[in-house]
Short mmCIF file of C-alpha atoms in Angstrom, two decimals:
data_model
loop_
_atom_site.label_atom_id
_atom_site.label_comp_id
_atom_site.label_asym_id
_atom_site.label_seq_id
_atom_site.Cartn_x
_atom_site.Cartn_y
_atom_site.Cartn_z
CA MET A 24 48.47 157.61 44.81
CA PRO A 25 52.14 158.74 42.84
CA HIS A 26 51.21 161.96 40.14
CA PRO A 27 51.99 160.13 36.43
CA GLU A 28 55.06 163.13 36.16
CA GLN A 29 56.31 160.69 39.39
CA HIS A 30 56.11 157.97 37.42
CA GLN A 31 57.70 159.06 34.52
CA ASP A 32 60.81 160.55 37.02
CA ARG A 33 61.28 157.30 38.84
CA GLN A 34 61.29 155.92 34.70
CA GLU A 35 63.82 157.86 34.21
CA THR A 36 66.00 157.49 37.25
CA VAL A 37 66.14 153.85 37.19
CA LEU A 38 66.92 153.76 33.27
CA ARG A 39 69.59 156.57 33.93
CA ARG A 40 71.66 154.84 36.29
CA ALA A 41 70.51 151.43 34.48
CA PHE A 42 71.73 152.89 31.19
CA LEU A 43 75.41 154.47 32.94
CA LEU A 44 75.76 151.31 35.67
CA ILE A 45 75.88 148.84 32.86
CA ALA A 46 77.70 152.02 29.77
CA GLY A 47 80.05 151.88 32.12
CA PHE A 48 81.32 148.14 32.83
CA MET A 49 81.33 147.77 28.90
CA LEU A 50 84.47 149.64 28.75
CA VAL A 51 85.70 147.87 31.65
CA GLU A 52 84.62 144.58 29.51
CA VAL A 53 86.11 145.47 26.47
CA ALA A 54 89.49 146.24 28.84
CA GLY A 55 89.69 143.02 30.14
CA GLY A 56 88.59 141.17 27.35
CA ILE A 57 91.88 142.37 25.84
CA LEU A 58 94.35 142.12 28.47
CA ALA A 59 93.39 138.37 29.32
CA ASN A 60 92.66 137.63 25.38
CA SER A 61 89.92 136.46 25.92
CA LEU A 62 87.24 136.37 22.19
CA THR A 63 84.36 135.77 24.31
CA LEU A 64 84.59 138.57 27.18
CA LEU A 65 84.69 141.07 23.77
CA ALA A 66 81.70 139.86 22.44
CA ASP A 67 80.70 140.31 25.29
CA ALA A 68 80.87 143.12 25.42
CA GLY A 69 79.26 144.11 21.93
CA HIS A 70 75.76 142.58 23.65
CA MET A 71 76.30 145.00 26.60
CA PHE A 72 76.22 147.22 24.57
CA LEU A 73 73.38 146.32 22.68
CA ASP A 74 72.51 147.18 26.92
CA ALA A 75 73.35 149.53 26.86
CA THR A 76 72.00 150.78 23.21
CA ALA A 77 68.72 149.61 23.99
CA LEU A 78 68.58 151.94 27.61
CA GLY A 79 70.67 154.76 26.39
CA LEU A 80 67.84 155.02 23.87
CA ALA A 81 64.76 154.76 25.81
CA TRP A 82 66.08 157.12 28.45
CA GLY A 83 66.62 159.18 25.83
CA ALA A 84 62.84 159.08 24.68
CA MET A 85 61.79 159.78 27.67
CA HIS A 86 63.35 162.82 28.56
CA LEU A 87 62.90 164.46 24.74
CA SER A 88 58.98 163.46 25.09
CA ARG A 89 59.04 166.45 27.50
CA ARG A 90 59.66 168.45 24.86
CA SER A 91 57.55 170.11 22.09
CA SER A 92 58.05 170.75 19.08
CA ASP A 93 59.20 173.19 17.49
CA ASN A 94 59.19 175.08 13.80
CA ARG A 95 62.35 172.81 12.79
CA LEU A 96 60.34 169.45 13.62
CA SER A 97 56.89 169.94 13.53
CA PHE A 98 56.98 166.13 15.26
CA GLY A 99 59.17 166.85 17.60
CA TYR A 100 62.29 165.41 18.38
CA HIS A 101 60.64 161.46 19.50
CA ARG A 102 62.57 159.68 15.72
CA PHE A 103 65.80 161.50 17.18
CA GLN A 104 66.04 157.61 19.15
CA VAL A 105 65.15 155.51 15.94
CA LEU A 106 67.50 157.24 13.50
CA ALA A 107 70.08 156.38 16.52
CA ALA A 108 68.81 152.18 17.14
CA PHE A 109 68.90 152.55 13.05
CA LEU A 110 72.99 153.57 13.56
CA ASN A 111 74.15 151.61 16.41
CA GLY A 112 71.95 148.80 14.83
CA LEU A 113 74.74 148.45 12.13
CA THR A 114 76.91 149.17 13.91
CA LEU A 115 76.61 145.84 15.56
CA ALA A 116 76.65 144.40 12.65
CA VAL A 117 80.44 144.74 11.38
CA LEU A 118 81.61 143.99 15.79
CA VAL A 119 79.65 140.08 14.98
CA LEU A 120 81.36 140.30 11.75
CA TRP A 121 84.95 140.83 13.84
CA ILE A 122 83.79 138.18 16.20
CA LEU A 123 82.12 135.71 13.11
CA TYR A 124 86.67 136.42 12.31
CA GLU A 125 88.66 135.96 15.30
CA ALA A 126 86.41 133.27 15.88
CA TYR A 127 87.29 131.80 12.78
CA GLU A 128 91.32 132.59 13.41
CA ARG A 129 90.96 130.85 17.54
CA ILE A 130 88.86 127.74 16.03
CA ARG A 131 91.99 126.65 13.46
CA THR A 132 95.22 128.78 15.49
CA PRO A 133 94.23 128.51 19.54
CA GLN A 134 95.50 131.84 21.40
CA ALA A 135 96.51 131.61 25.24
CA MET A 136 94.16 133.06 27.45
CA LEU A 137 94.52 134.47 31.20
CA PRO A 138 91.46 133.24 32.40
CA ILE A 139 91.44 134.13 36.05
CA PRO A 140 91.00 137.95 35.23
CA ALA A 141 88.52 136.79 31.93
CA LEU A 142 86.34 134.61 34.91
CA ILE A 143 86.26 137.71 37.29
CA ILE A 144 85.51 140.19 34.76
CA ALA A 145 82.78 138.13 33.78
CA SER A 146 81.78 137.36 38.06
CA ILE A 147 81.58 140.59 38.14
CA GLY A 148 80.29 141.56 35.28
CA PHE A 149 76.74 138.78 35.29
CA ALA A 150 76.29 140.95 38.86
CA VAL A 151 76.36 144.13 37.23
CA ASN A 152 74.05 142.75 35.03
CA LEU A 153 71.45 141.18 37.95
CA VAL A 154 71.34 144.12 39.84
CA ALA A 155 71.05 146.68 36.88
CA TYR A 156 67.30 143.85 35.96
CA ARG A 157 66.74 144.23 39.36
CA TRP A 158 66.68 147.72 38.94
CA LEU A 159 64.46 147.39 35.91
CA HIS A 160 62.38 144.34 36.91
CA GLY A 161 61.07 146.81 39.57
CA ALA A 162 60.66 149.60 38.50
CA GLU A 163 56.72 151.28 37.30
CA ARG A 164 57.18 149.71 33.82
CA ASN A 165 56.27 151.63 30.49
CA ALA A 166 57.17 149.80 26.63
CA ASN A 167 60.40 151.53 26.97
CA VAL A 168 61.70 149.93 30.55
CA ARG A 169 59.86 146.45 29.84
CA ALA A 170 62.00 145.80 26.79
CA ALA A 171 65.58 148.01 28.91
CA ALA A 172 64.95 145.37 30.93
CA LEU A 173 64.28 142.45 28.52
CA HIS A 174 67.59 143.24 26.48
CA VAL A 175 69.67 143.53 30.10
CA LEU A 176 67.75 139.13 30.89
CA GLY A 177 69.02 138.62 28.06
CA ASP A 178 73.42 139.60 28.64
CA LEU A 179 73.02 137.98 31.60
CA LEU A 180 73.59 134.86 29.20
CA GLY A 181 76.52 136.21 27.13
CA SER A 182 78.13 137.09 30.82
CA ALA A 183 76.97 133.68 32.24
CA ALA A 184 79.20 131.99 28.47
CA ALA A 185 82.20 134.58 29.36
CA ILE A 186 82.44 132.40 32.88
CA ILE A 187 81.66 129.26 32.22
CA ALA A 188 85.02 129.64 29.32
CA ALA A 189 86.72 131.39 31.78
CA THR A 190 86.56 128.07 34.04
CA VAL A 191 87.69 125.22 30.40
CA VAL A 192 90.46 127.38 30.30
CA TYR A 193 91.26 127.22 33.72
CA PHE A 194 90.86 123.73 34.29
CA THR A 195 90.84 121.90 31.39
CA GLY A 196 93.81 124.35 29.71
CA TRP A 197 91.33 124.14 25.81
CA THR A 198 90.88 127.67 24.90
CA ARG A 199 88.78 127.00 21.89
CA VAL A 200 86.27 127.15 23.99
CA ASP A 201 87.10 130.75 24.01
CA PRO A 202 86.10 130.81 20.71
CA LEU A 203 83.65 128.20 20.08
CA LEU A 204 81.78 130.80 23.23
CA ALA A 205 81.98 133.60 21.61
CA LEU A 206 80.04 132.45 18.54
CA ILE A 207 77.01 131.49 20.28
CA VAL A 208 77.00 135.35 21.71
CA ALA A 209 77.94 136.15 18.60
CA PHE A 210 74.51 135.01 17.33
CA ILE A 211 72.44 136.24 19.87
CA LEU A 212 74.25 139.26 19.54
CA GLY A 213 73.65 138.57 15.15
CA ARG A 214 69.70 137.94 16.24
CA GLY A 215 69.63 141.21 18.28
CA ALA A 216 71.43 143.85 15.30
CA TRP A 217 68.96 142.06 12.74
CA ARG A 218 66.11 142.42 15.17
CA VAL A 219 67.47 146.55 15.95
CA LEU A 220 67.73 147.31 12.07
CA ARG A 221 64.83 145.58 11.34
CA GLU A 222 62.73 148.10 13.70
CA ALA A 223 64.02 151.22 12.78
CA ALA A 224 64.49 150.99 9.37
CA HIS A 225 61.08 149.67 8.80
CA ILE A 226 59.90 152.94 11.57
CA LEU A 227 62.66 155.23 8.60
CA LEU A 228 60.18 154.04 5.64
CA GLU A 229 57.67 154.86 7.15
CA GLY A 230 55.93 151.29 7.28
CA VAL A 231 52.57 150.23 8.55
CA PRO A 232 53.26 149.24 12.33
CA LYS A 233 52.97 146.00 13.26
CA SER A 234 49.85 146.62 16.05
CA LEU A 235 47.42 147.68 13.73
CA ASP A 236 45.71 145.30 10.93
CA LEU A 237 45.67 148.24 8.37
CA GLY A 238 42.25 146.14 7.12
CA ALA A 239 40.77 145.77 9.94
CA LEU A 240 41.03 149.71 10.80
CA ARG A 241 40.29 150.45 7.25
CA ASP A 242 36.41 148.33 7.42
CA SER A 243 36.40 150.11 11.13
CA LEU A 244 36.45 153.57 9.93
CA ALA A 245 33.88 152.24 7.21
CA SER A 246 31.91 151.68 9.49
CA VAL A 247 31.69 154.84 11.87
CA GLN A 248 27.68 156.20 12.36
CA GLY A 249 28.33 158.20 9.44
CA VAL A 250 30.35 157.76 6.86
CA VAL A 251 29.96 156.44 3.76
CA GLU A 252 33.42 155.27 2.70
CA VAL A 253 36.73 155.66 3.60
CA HIS A 254 40.04 156.05 1.23
CA HIS A 255 43.77 157.73 1.89
CA LEU A 256 44.22 155.44 4.43
CA HIS A 257 47.81 156.20 5.57
CA ALA A 258 49.50 155.35 9.15
CA TRP A 259 53.33 154.60 10.52
CA SER A 260 54.86 156.09 13.50
CA LEU A 261 56.92 158.91 15.14
CA THR A 262 58.36 155.69 17.32
CA ALA A 263 57.15 151.80 17.75
CA GLU A 264 55.10 153.45 20.77
CA ARG A 265 53.75 155.96 18.84
CA PRO A 266 51.48 155.23 15.65
CA LEU A 267 50.16 157.78 13.82
CA VAL A 268 46.70 157.63 10.85
CA THR A 269 46.11 160.13 8.66
CA VAL A 270 42.26 159.41 6.57
CA HIS A 271 39.82 161.14 4.05
CA ALA A 272 36.03 160.42 5.21
CA ARG A 273 33.91 160.69 2.34
CA VAL A 274 30.16 161.49 4.55
CA ALA A 275 26.38 162.98 2.74
CA GLU A 276 25.88 166.42 2.21
CA GLU A 277 23.73 166.81 5.50
CA THR A 278 25.38 165.28 7.11
CA ASP A 279 26.89 166.79 10.17
CA ILE A 280 30.96 167.03 10.37
CA GLN A 281 31.53 167.45 13.64
CA PRO A 282 29.84 164.10 15.45
CA VAL A 283 31.10 162.09 12.79
CA VAL A 284 34.92 162.92 13.64
CA GLN A 285 34.44 162.41 16.72
CA ARG A 286 33.42 158.70 16.10
CA LEU A 287 36.06 158.20 14.62
CA LYS A 288 39.00 159.30 17.09
CA SER A 289 37.09 157.68 19.17
CA VAL A 290 37.58 154.05 17.61
CA LEU A 291 41.02 155.20 15.86
CA THR A 292 42.24 155.17 19.61
CA ASP A 293 39.75 152.68 22.35
CA LYS A 294 39.97 150.09 19.41
CA PHE A 295 43.05 150.64 18.23
CA GLY A 296 44.99 152.58 20.09
CA VAL A 297 46.11 155.87 17.77
CA ASP A 298 46.07 159.15 19.61
CA HIS A 299 47.07 160.80 17.35
CA SER A 300 45.66 161.62 13.50
CA THR A 301 44.33 163.63 10.89
CA ILE A 302 41.44 163.14 9.57
CA GLN A 303 39.97 164.52 6.18
CA VAL A 304 36.34 164.76 5.77
CA GLU A 305 34.64 164.87 2.45
CA LYS A 306 31.03 165.66 1.09
CA GLY A 307 31.64 164.52 -2.41
CA PRO A 308 34.41 164.18 -4.66
CA CYS A 309 37.84 163.86 -2.66
CA PRO A 310 39.48 167.06 -4.01
CA ASP A 311 42.70 164.96 -3.74
CA GLU A 312 41.87 162.49 -6.71
CA PRO A 313 42.81 164.18 -9.96
CA ALA A 314 39.20 164.36 -11.97
CA ALA A 315 38.48 166.71 -8.56
CA MET A 316 41.26 168.05 -9.54
CA LYS A 317 40.74 169.11 -13.36
CA GLY A 318 37.53 170.66 -12.20
#
C-alpha cells in the first residue's frame, strides 16, 4: 500500500500539471478572443482564469502544508490561499462587469467576428479542459483535488458555449449570438466569483465554519463526563478544510483534569472533525470574567 506521503506527492503533481495546462491555454484563449473579436472566448478565458486560480490555490495549499510554522506565522502559511482567493474573487467581479458592459454594447451594435479561429481555439479549449478533468478525476482525491475537478468540469460549459457561438456565426452570420452566450458564461463566472468572495471573506472574518453547528458542538462538549459547563466557545478556520476551536470547560474541584481533556478532544476530533483545539479547564470562576479579574 502506498505511503500517505506518496499519495500527497501524486496529488500535488496532478494539480501542478492541470494548473500549468489550464493557465497556459488561458493566455492562448485571451489572444484568440482578441484576434477573432469573440466576446464568448474572452468570457471563457475569464472562466479559465477562475479554474486556474482554483487549481493554483489547491496546489499551493498542498505545497505550503509541508512547511512548518515559524515565529512570524505561528499557524503556518495556510491563510495565504484564503487571501489569494479573496483578491482573485474581486478581480473576477470586475471582469464580469466588463463582460456585461461589452455584451450590452455588442447586442446594441453587432460587431464582426472571425468564426473559424474562434471555433478552432474553443475546440482546443474544450479538449484541454477535458484532459485536465480526466487527470484530476483519475487521481486519488482529497477535498482540494475534488473541488478543483469541479471547477474544470464547469469550464467545459464555457468552451461549449464558445463553440456554439462560432458555429452559429459561421453558418448564419448572426453575430448577436456571441454576446448572448457570453452573458451565460458571465453569469456562471459571476456565481463562482461571488461564492469565492463569500467563502474567503467568511474565513478572513473568522466566522464559524459551515461544517460546524456551534449549538450542537456546545451541547456535546457540555455533556462530556466530568464537565460542569462550557463557555467562551469559539470556532473559526485557517482554511475551508482546517477548522479550529477554543473553549473553556469548568469541572468540579475533585475532578482529575487529564481524562476530561482527553474526552473533550475525542469529541472534537471524532464527532466534529476538529483536530486542532485549545481547551482551558477551570475549577471555580473563569479567570477571564470581569468579576474574577477584579477579585
